[in-house]
PDB file of C-alpha atoms and ligand atoms in Angstrom:
ATOM      1  CA  UNK X 269       0.000   0.000   0.000  1.00 91.00           C
ATOM      2  CA  UNK X 270       1.153   3.508  -0.815  1.00 97.00           C
ATOM      3  CA  UNK X 271       1.462   5.724   2.275  1.00 98.00           C
ATOM      4  CA  UNK X 272       1.728   9.507   1.928  1.00 98.00           C
ATOM      5  CA  UNK X 273       3.562  11.189   4.786  1.00 98.00           C
ATOM      6  CA  UNK X 274       2.025  14.610   5.329  1.00 98.00           C
ATOM      7  CA  UNK X 275       1.750  17.485   7.814  1.00 97.00           C
ATOM      8  CA  UNK X 276      -1.989  17.402   8.427  1.00 96.00           C
ATOM      9  CA  UNK X 277      -5.227  19.079   7.375  1.00 96.00           C
ATOM     10  CA  UNK X 278      -5.882  22.788   7.755  1.00 96.00           C
ATOM     11  CA  UNK X 279      -8.599  25.276   6.804  1.00 95.00           C
ATOM     12  CA  UNK X 280     -10.853  22.608   5.341  1.00 93.00           C
ATOM     13  CA  UNK X 281      -8.056  21.380   3.068  1.00 94.00           C
ATOM     14  CA  UNK X 282      -6.272  18.043   3.215  1.00 96.00           C
ATOM     15  CA  UNK X 283      -2.975  19.617   4.197  1.00 97.00           C
ATOM     16  CA  UNK X 284      -1.207  22.799   5.167  1.00 97.00           C
ATOM     17  CA  UNK X 285       1.409  22.229   2.418  1.00 98.00           C
ATOM     18  CA  UNK X 286       0.522  22.903  -1.219  1.00 98.00           C
ATOM     19  CA  UNK X 287       2.840  20.056  -2.236  1.00 98.00           C
ATOM     20  CA  UNK X 288       0.928  17.544  -0.128  1.00 98.00           C
ATOM     21  CA  UNK X 289      -2.383  18.893  -1.470  1.00 98.00           C
ATOM     22  CA  UNK X 290      -0.953  18.550  -4.996  1.00 98.00           C
ATOM     23  CA  UNK X 291       0.151  14.966  -4.467  1.00 98.00           C
ATOM     24  CA  UNK X 292      -3.057  13.793  -2.816  1.00 98.00           C
ATOM     25  CA  UNK X 293      -5.144  15.566  -5.467  1.00 98.00           C
ATOM     26  CA  UNK X 294      -3.125  13.897  -8.227  1.00 98.00           C
ATOM     27  CA  UNK X 295      -3.497  10.464  -6.604  1.00 98.00           C
ATOM     28  CA  UNK X 296      -7.246  10.979  -6.516  1.00 98.00           C
ATOM     29  CA  UNK X 297      -7.424  12.245 -10.096  1.00 98.00           C
ATOM     30  CA  UNK X 298      -5.388   9.186 -11.137  1.00 97.00           C
ATOM     31  CA  UNK X 299      -7.590   6.860  -9.006  1.00 96.00           C
ATOM     32  CA  UNK X 300      -4.579   5.469  -7.131  1.00 97.00           C
ATOM     33  CA  UNK X 301      -5.492   4.245  -3.638  1.00 97.00           C
ATOM     34  CA  UNK X 302      -3.301   5.434  -0.783  1.00 98.00           C
ATOM     35  CA  UNK X 303      -3.148   5.818   2.932  1.00 98.00           C
ATOM     36  CA  UNK X 304      -1.822   8.800   4.875  1.00 98.00           C
ATOM     37  CA  UNK X 305       0.321   9.192   7.941  1.00 97.00           C
ATOM     38  CA  UNK X 306       1.507  12.266   9.790  1.00 96.00           C
ATOM     39  CA  UNK X 307       5.163  12.670   8.918  1.00 89.00           C
ATOM     40  CA  UNK X 308       8.078  14.244  10.702  1.00 88.00           C
ATOM     41  CA  UNK X 309      10.308  16.377   8.464  1.00 92.00           C
ATOM     42  CA  UNK X 310      13.331  15.436  10.574  1.00 90.00           C
ATOM     43  CA  UNK X 311      12.899  11.801   9.520  1.00 91.00           C
ATOM     44  CA  UNK X 312      11.933  12.502   5.895  1.00 96.00           C
ATOM     45  CA  UNK X 313      14.479  11.380   3.252  1.00 96.00           C
ATOM     46  CA  UNK X 314      15.012  14.946   2.014  1.00 97.00           C
ATOM     47  CA  UNK X 315      13.865  16.618   5.253  1.00 96.00           C
ATOM     48  CA  UNK X 316      10.738  17.796   3.454  1.00 97.00           C
ATOM     49  CA  UNK X 317       7.158  16.594   3.105  1.00 98.00           C
ATOM     50  CA  UNK X 318       5.496  15.002   1.296  1.00 98.00           C
ATOM     51  CA  UNK X 319       7.291  11.725   0.815  1.00 98.00           C
ATOM     52  CA  UNK X 320       5.761   8.311   0.293  1.00 98.00           C
ATOM     53  CA  UNK X 321       6.482   4.764   1.290  1.00 97.00           C
ATOM     54  CA  UNK X 322       5.492   2.488  -1.572  1.00 97.00           C
ATOM     55  CA  UNK X 323       5.558  -1.057  -0.232  1.00 93.00           C
ATOM     56  CA  UNK X 324       8.248   0.119   2.175  1.00 90.00           C
ATOM     57  CA  UNK X 325      10.355   1.997  -0.431  1.00 95.00           C
ATOM     58  CA  UNK X 326      10.749   5.711   0.357  1.00 97.00           C
ATOM     59  CA  UNK X 327      10.355   8.258  -2.450  1.00 98.00           C
ATOM     60  CA  UNK X 328      10.660  11.964  -1.707  1.00 98.00           C
ATOM     61  CA  UNK X 329       9.307  14.980  -3.631  1.00 98.00           C
ATOM     62  CA  UNK X 330       5.824  15.127  -5.147  1.00 98.00           C
ATOM     63  CA  UNK X 331       7.291  15.298  -8.670  1.00 98.00           C
ATOM     64  CA  UNK X 332       9.350  12.111  -8.266  1.00 98.00           C
ATOM     65  CA  UNK X 333       6.498  10.292  -6.545  1.00 98.00           C
ATOM     66  CA  UNK X 334       4.250  11.019  -9.534  1.00 98.00           C
ATOM     67  CA  UNK X 335       6.956   9.925 -12.007  1.00 97.00           C
ATOM     68  CA  UNK X 336       7.537   6.732 -10.009  1.00 97.00           C
ATOM     69  CA  UNK X 337       3.829   5.863  -9.992  1.00 97.00           C
ATOM     70  CA  UNK X 338       3.430   6.609 -13.695  1.00 96.00           C
ATOM     71  CA  UNK X 339       6.379   4.301 -14.484  1.00 96.00           C
ATOM     72  CA  UNK X 340       4.945   1.604 -12.240  1.00 94.00           C
ATOM     73  CA  UNK X 341       1.543   1.854 -13.886  1.00 91.00           C
ATOM     74  CA  UNK X 342       3.096   1.912 -17.354  1.00 93.00           C
ATOM     75  CA  UNK X 343       1.044   4.897 -18.499  1.00 89.00           C
ATOM     76  CA  UNK X 344       1.671   8.617 -18.091  1.00 94.00           C
ATOM     77  CA  UNK X 345      -1.274  10.511 -16.632  1.00 96.00           C
ATOM     78  CA  UNK X 346      -0.652  13.268 -19.187  1.00 97.00           C
ATOM     79  CA  UNK X 347      -0.637  10.995 -22.256  1.00 96.00           C
ATOM     80  CA  UNK X 348      -3.449  13.073 -23.783  1.00 96.00           C
ATOM     81  CA  UNK X 349      -1.414  16.301 -23.850  1.00 97.00           C
ATOM     82  CA  UNK X 350       0.173  17.634 -27.045  1.00 97.00           C
ATOM     83  CA  UNK X 351       3.921  18.466 -27.091  1.00 98.00           C
ATOM     84  CA  UNK X 352       3.055  22.184 -26.878  1.00 98.00           C
ATOM     85  CA  UNK X 353       0.780  21.590 -23.891  1.00 98.00           C
ATOM     86  CA  UNK X 354       3.590  19.687 -22.141  1.00 97.00           C
ATOM     87  CA  UNK X 355       5.889  22.680 -22.620  1.00 98.00           C
ATOM     88  CA  UNK X 356       3.230  24.979 -21.152  1.00 98.00           C
ATOM     89  CA  UNK X 357       2.661  22.578 -18.234  1.00 98.00           C
ATOM     90  CA  UNK X 358       6.399  22.499 -17.458  1.00 98.00           C
ATOM     91  CA  UNK X 359       6.553  26.308 -17.464  1.00 98.00           C
ATOM     92  CA  UNK X 360       3.487  26.691 -15.225  1.00 98.00           C
ATOM     93  CA  UNK X 361       4.683  23.973 -12.861  1.00 98.00           C
ATOM     94  CA  UNK X 362       7.994  25.793 -12.343  1.00 98.00           C
ATOM     95  CA  UNK X 363       6.184  29.111 -12.013  1.00 98.00           C
ATOM     96  CA  UNK X 364       3.885  27.833  -9.283  1.00 98.00           C
ATOM     97  CA  UNK X 365       6.165  25.420  -7.422  1.00 98.00           C
ATOM     98  CA  UNK X 366       9.390  27.430  -7.582  1.00 98.00           C
ATOM     99  CA  UNK X 367       8.124  31.031  -7.664  1.00 97.00           C
ATOM    100  CA  UNK X 368       4.527  31.422  -6.446  1.00 98.00           C
ATOM    101  CA  UNK X 369       5.477  29.080  -3.584  1.00 98.00           C
ATOM    102  CA  UNK X 370       7.852  31.712  -2.171  1.00 98.00           C
ATOM    103  CA  UNK X 371       5.141  34.357  -2.478  1.00 97.00           C
ATOM    104  CA  UNK X 372       2.858  32.089  -0.450  1.00 96.00           C
ATOM    105  CA  UNK X 373       5.609  31.529   2.119  1.00 97.00           C
ATOM    106  CA  UNK X 374       6.225  35.286   2.337  1.00 96.00           C
ATOM    107  CA  UNK X 375       2.566  36.071   2.922  1.00 95.00           C
ATOM    108  CA  UNK X 376       2.050  33.300   5.489  1.00 96.00           C
ATOM    109  CA  UNK X 377       5.335  33.439   7.398  1.00 97.00           C
ATOM    110  CA  UNK X 378       6.870  36.882   6.948  1.00 97.00           C
ATOM    111  CA  UNK X 379       3.857  39.225   7.340  1.00 96.00           C
ATOM    112  CA  UNK X 380       3.204  39.534  11.075  1.00 97.00           C
ATOM    113  CA  UNK X 381      -0.622  39.682  10.847  1.00 96.00           C
ATOM    114  CA  UNK X 382      -0.737  36.486   8.777  1.00 97.00           C
ATOM    115  CA  UNK X 383       1.816  34.720  10.981  1.00 97.00           C
ATOM    116  CA  UNK X 384      -0.504  35.392  13.968  1.00 97.00           C
ATOM    117  CA  UNK X 385      -3.277  33.651  11.980  1.00 96.00           C
ATOM    118  CA  UNK X 386      -0.930  30.782  11.128  1.00 97.00           C
ATOM    119  CA  UNK X 387       0.301  30.009  14.666  1.00 97.00           C
ATOM    120  CA  UNK X 388      -2.750  27.944  15.805  1.00 96.00           C
ATOM    121  CA  UNK X 389      -2.424  25.757  12.682  1.00 96.00           C
ATOM    122  CA  UNK X 390       1.316  25.388  13.242  1.00 96.00           C
ATOM    123  CA  UNK X 391       0.642  24.188  16.769  1.00 96.00           C
ATOM    124  CA  UNK X 392      -1.737  21.512  15.400  1.00 95.00           C
ATOM    125  CA  UNK X 393       0.883  20.413  12.864  1.00 95.00           C
ATOM    126  CA  UNK X 394       3.552  20.216  15.548  1.00 95.00           C
ATOM    127  CA  UNK X 395       1.177  18.182  17.693  1.00 94.00           C
ATOM    128  CA  UNK X 396       0.728  15.787  14.737  1.00 91.00           C
ATOM    129  CA  UNK X 397       4.528  15.462  14.543  1.00 91.00           C
ATOM    130  CA  UNK X 398       4.647  14.534  18.236  1.00 92.00           C
ATOM    131  CA  UNK X 399       6.113  17.791  19.587  1.00 94.00           C
ATOM    132  CA  UNK X 400       5.057  18.116  23.261  1.00 95.00           C
ATOM    133  CA  UNK X 401       2.591  20.928  24.070  1.00 95.00           C
ATOM    134  CA  UNK X 402       4.932  23.187  26.060  1.00 96.00           C
ATOM    135  CA  UNK X 403       7.531  23.153  23.248  1.00 96.00           C
ATOM    136  CA  UNK X 404       5.172  23.965  20.376  1.00 96.00           C
ATOM    137  CA  UNK X 405       5.436  27.780  20.653  1.00 96.00           C
ATOM    138  CA  UNK X 406       9.233  27.582  20.721  1.00 97.00           C
ATOM    139  CA  UNK X 407       9.444  25.169  17.788  1.00 96.00           C
ATOM    140  CA  UNK X 408       6.967  27.280  15.776  1.00 97.00           C
ATOM    141  CA  UNK X 409       9.191  30.327  16.266  1.00 97.00           C
ATOM    142  CA  UNK X 410      12.291  28.321  15.296  1.00 97.00           C
ATOM    143  CA  UNK X 411      10.508  27.127  12.157  1.00 96.00           C
ATOM    144  CA  UNK X 412       9.556  30.722  11.361  1.00 98.00           C
ATOM    145  CA  UNK X 413      13.186  31.869  11.679  1.00 98.00           C
ATOM    146  CA  UNK X 414      14.227  29.057   9.353  1.00 97.00           C
ATOM    147  CA  UNK X 415      11.615  29.961   6.724  1.00 98.00           C
ATOM    148  CA  UNK X 416      12.492  33.673   6.928  1.00 98.00           C
ATOM    149  CA  UNK X 417      16.146  32.680   6.373  1.00 98.00           C
ATOM    150  CA  UNK X 418      15.156  30.648   3.316  1.00 98.00           C
ATOM    151  CA  UNK X 419      13.113  33.590   1.999  1.00 98.00           C
ATOM    152  CA  UNK X 420      16.148  35.869   2.409  1.00 98.00           C
ATOM    153  CA  UNK X 421      18.415  33.370   0.649  1.00 98.00           C
ATOM    154  CA  UNK X 422      15.971  32.866  -2.224  1.00 98.00           C
ATOM    155  CA  UNK X 423      15.376  36.623  -2.466  1.00 98.00           C
ATOM    156  CA  UNK X 424      11.622  37.051  -2.063  1.00 97.00           C
ATOM    157  CA  UNK X 425      12.117  37.956   1.613  1.00 98.00           C
ATOM    158  CA  UNK X 426      14.134  41.017   0.585  1.00 98.00           C
ATOM    159  CA  UNK X 427      11.208  42.590  -1.310  1.00 97.00           C
ATOM    160  CA  UNK X 428       8.565  44.927   0.147  1.00 96.00           C
ATOM    161  CA  UNK X 429       5.031  43.579   0.585  1.00 95.00           C
ATOM    162  CA  UNK X 430       3.932  45.689  -2.404  1.00 95.00           C
ATOM    163  CA  UNK X 431       6.683  44.231  -4.593  1.00 97.00           C
ATOM    164  CA  UNK X 432       5.780  40.669  -3.582  1.00 96.00           C
ATOM    165  CA  UNK X 433       2.130  41.477  -4.260  1.00 95.00           C
ATOM    166  CA  UNK X 434       3.094  42.655  -7.738  1.00 96.00           C
ATOM    167  CA  UNK X 435       5.014  39.416  -8.461  1.00 97.00           C
ATOM    168  CA  UNK X 436       2.232  37.234  -7.054  1.00 97.00           C
ATOM    169  CA  UNK X 437      -0.587  39.032  -8.869  1.00 97.00           C
ATOM    170  CA  UNK X 438       1.174  38.623 -12.236  1.00 97.00           C
ATOM    171  CA  UNK X 439       1.493  34.899 -11.674  1.00 98.00           C
ATOM    172  CA  UNK X 440      -2.123  34.587 -10.527  1.00 98.00           C
ATOM    173  CA  UNK X 441      -3.270  36.557 -13.589  1.00 97.00           C
ATOM    174  CA  UNK X 442      -1.243  34.232 -15.841  1.00 98.00           C
ATOM    175  CA  UNK X 443      -2.803  31.131 -14.260  1.00 98.00           C
ATOM    176  CA  UNK X 444      -6.291  32.617 -14.633  1.00 98.00           C
ATOM    177  CA  UNK X 445      -5.627  33.551 -18.279  1.00 97.00           C
ATOM    178  CA  UNK X 446      -4.359  30.052 -19.109  1.00 96.00           C
ATOM    179  CA  UNK X 447      -7.267  28.269 -17.440  1.00 96.00           C
ATOM    180  CA  UNK X 448      -9.943  30.591 -18.818  1.00 94.00           C
ATOM    181  CA  UNK X 449     -13.287  28.889 -18.425  1.00 92.00           C
ATOM    182  CA  UNK X 450     -11.591  25.498 -18.289  1.00 90.00           C
ATOM    183  CA  UNK X 451     -13.078  23.261 -17.286  1.00 97.00           C
ATOM    184  CA  UNK X 452      -9.480  22.098 -16.638  1.00 97.00           C
ATOM    185  CA  UNK X 453      -6.042  23.520 -17.350  1.00 97.00           C
ATOM    186  CA  UNK X 454      -5.956  22.075 -20.858  1.00 97.00           C
ATOM    187  CA  UNK X 455      -9.658  21.711 -21.556  1.00 92.00           C
ATOM    188  CA  UNK X 456     -12.001  18.817 -21.005  1.00 95.00           C
ATOM    189  CA  UNK X 457      -9.789  16.391 -19.053  1.00 96.00           C
ATOM    190  CA  UNK X 458      -7.566  17.020 -16.034  1.00 98.00           C
ATOM    191  CA  UNK X 459      -3.803  16.579 -16.187  1.00 98.00           C
ATOM    192  CA  UNK X 460      -0.995  16.691 -13.624  1.00 98.00           C
ATOM    193  CA  UNK X 461      -0.758  20.479 -13.785  1.00 98.00           C
ATOM    194  CA  UNK X 462      -4.350  20.678 -12.477  1.00 98.00           C
ATOM    195  CA  UNK X 463      -3.171  19.082  -9.227  1.00 98.00           C
ATOM    196  CA  UNK X 464      -0.511  21.781  -8.839  1.00 98.00           C
ATOM    197  CA  UNK X 465      -2.801  24.639  -9.900  1.00 98.00           C
ATOM    198  CA  UNK X 466      -5.545  23.433  -7.578  1.00 98.00           C
ATOM    199  CA  UNK X 467      -3.156  23.222  -4.622  1.00 98.00           C
ATOM    200  CA  UNK X 468      -1.730  26.694  -5.134  1.00 98.00           C
ATOM    201  CA  UNK X 469      -4.924  28.534  -6.043  1.00 98.00           C
ATOM    202  CA  UNK X 470      -6.863  26.902  -3.184  1.00 98.00           C
ATOM    203  CA  UNK X 471      -3.866  27.789  -0.987  1.00 97.00           C
ATOM    204  CA  UNK X 472      -4.650  31.425  -1.783  1.00 97.00           C
ATOM    205  CA  UNK X 473      -8.447  31.387  -1.925  1.00 97.00           C
ATOM    206  CA  UNK X 474      -9.304  28.967   0.869  1.00 96.00           C
ATOM    207  CA  UNK X 475      -6.889  30.006   3.591  1.00 96.00           C
ATOM    208  CA  UNK X 476      -7.286  32.703   6.252  1.00 94.00           C
ATOM    209  CA  UNK X 477      -4.334  34.806   5.021  1.00 95.00           C
ATOM    210  CA  UNK X 478      -5.139  38.328   3.882  1.00 89.00           C
ATOM    211  CA  UNK X 479      -3.066  40.002   1.254  1.00 90.00           C
ATOM    212  CA  UNK X 480      -2.999  41.462  -2.211  1.00 89.00           C
ATOM    213  CA  UNK X 481      -2.045  38.161  -3.843  1.00 93.00           C
ATOM    214  CA  UNK X 482      -5.126  36.514  -2.425  1.00 94.00           C
ATOM    215  CA  UNK X 483      -7.095  39.601  -3.583  1.00 93.00           C
ATOM    216  CA  UNK X 484      -5.699  39.051  -7.076  1.00 94.00           C
ATOM    217  CA  UNK X 485      -7.023  35.482  -7.023  1.00 96.00           C
ATOM    218  CA  UNK X 486     -10.401  36.603  -5.675  1.00 96.00           C
ATOM    219  CA  UNK X 487     -10.749  39.064  -8.577  1.00 95.00           C
ATOM    220  CA  UNK X 488     -10.890  36.092 -10.987  1.00 97.00           C
ATOM    221  CA  UNK X 489     -14.309  34.502 -10.528  1.00 96.00           C
ATOM    222  CA  UNK X 490     -13.192  31.769 -12.948  1.00 96.00           C
ATOM    223  CA  UNK X 491     -10.473  30.695 -10.497  1.00 97.00           C
ATOM    224  CA  UNK X 492     -13.051  30.182  -7.755  1.00 97.00           C
ATOM    225  CA  UNK X 493     -15.108  28.059 -10.141  1.00 97.00           C
ATOM    226  CA  UNK X 494     -11.961  26.155 -11.195  1.00 98.00           C
ATOM    227  CA  UNK X 495     -10.979  25.308  -7.620  1.00 97.00           C
ATOM    228  CA  UNK X 496     -14.508  24.107  -6.860  1.00 97.00           C
ATOM    229  CA  UNK X 497     -14.504  21.997 -10.026  1.00 97.00           C
ATOM    230  CA  UNK X 498     -11.142  20.308  -9.366  1.00 98.00           C
ATOM    231  CA  UNK X 499     -12.138  19.729  -5.744  1.00 97.00           C
ATOM    232  CA  UNK X 500     -15.403  18.132  -6.854  1.00 97.00           C
ATOM    233  CA  UNK X 501     -13.601  15.913  -9.366  1.00 97.00           C
ATOM    234  CA  UNK X 502     -10.780  14.814  -7.065  1.00 98.00           C
ATOM    235  CA  UNK X 503     -12.295  15.057  -3.617  1.00 96.00           C
ATOM    236  CA  UNK X 504     -15.985  14.645  -4.364  1.00 94.00           C
ATOM    237  CA  UNK X 505     -17.041  17.910  -2.779  1.00 68.00           C
ATOM    238  CA  UNK X 506     -17.731  21.386  -4.200  1.00 58.00           C
TER     239      UNK X 506
HETATM  240  N1  GSH V1524       9.710  19.935  -4.331  1.00 74.49           N
HETATM  241  C1  GSH V1524       9.125  19.383  -3.128  1.00 74.49           C
HETATM  242  C2  GSH V1524       8.778  20.524  -2.174  1.00 74.49           C
HETATM  243  C3  GSH V1524       8.307  20.057  -0.802  1.00 74.49           C
HETATM  244  C4  GSH V1524       8.379  21.164   0.216  1.00 74.49           C
HETATM  245  O1  GSH V1524       8.932  22.251  -0.038  1.00 74.49           O
HETATM  246  N2  GSH V1524       7.834  20.888   1.400  1.00 74.49           N
HETATM  247  C5  GSH V1524       7.889  21.867   2.475  1.00 74.49           C
HETATM  248  C6  GSH V1524       6.485  22.205   2.987  1.00 74.49           C
HETATM  249  S1  GSH V1524       5.549  23.094   1.793  1.00 74.49           S
HETATM  250  C7  GSH V1524       8.642  21.274   3.668  1.00 74.49           C
HETATM  251  O2  GSH V1524       8.554  20.097   3.939  1.00 74.49           O
HETATM  252  N3  GSH V1524       9.358  22.102   4.407  1.00 74.49           N
HETATM  253  C8  GSH V1524      10.006  21.685   5.635  1.00 74.49           C
HETATM  254  C9  GSH V1524      11.368  22.246   5.757  1.00 74.49           C
HETATM  255  O3  GSH V1524      11.905  22.802   4.780  1.00 74.49           O
HETATM  256  O4  GSH V1524      11.915  22.122   6.869  1.00 74.49           O
HETATM  257  C10 GSH V1524       7.885  18.567  -3.517  1.00 74.49           C
HETATM  258  O5  GSH V1524       7.352  18.760  -4.619  1.00 74.49           O
HETATM  259  O6  GSH V1524       7.500  17.657  -2.756  1.00 74.49           O
END
């Protein structure tokens, strides 16, 4: 049995991490049965979640898990995409997972008002990972320092909130323009990029974090409809 190691649910979503939401959404779109377990980043193969155990074999990183399962099944989930659509999917995947991700981190972890909203969820996640109650505040603050350090190193943390908003809104506008009325990223049938887009757009729309990037997503009514549609398809709820 495939076991996904995750942080834990938050804000009505299956997980606090967009990468876990992506992986679980993909597994559901691909009709691959799986179990879940609360993971501990310290014991994860790459010190990040998600990772999976597939019949006891550990595979880390949502991208490599998907590739592994496609190889095992002998059919790519995206077989119906044209070469041009694959190029577009690769570009959007990088844009969301390697760029919009840091915007999300900035808004959740660096802006004080949003961090205050995040702390109760962090405490739940730390409880899932087995951190004792009295230590949770301390560990949450250590995690915040670590993320702020990563944001500085990557560069997004050095921008002003307005500059980050500008970057984030452009990406959100690009996602909305590509999806249009859908129903999915490339038309009638979902593909792997829908799992990523769902995770990141829902991570903006369906979380308690205020900010101009979320406002940019809210301005696109089609994105709300898209998130509800992917959720209904993968998770069976609108
Ligand atoms: N490329 C990885 C990214 C996973 C990732 O960045 N996970 C974050 C949570 S969103 C994490 O585990 N961070 C813990 C840490 O860096 O200590 C994937 O697709 O799985």
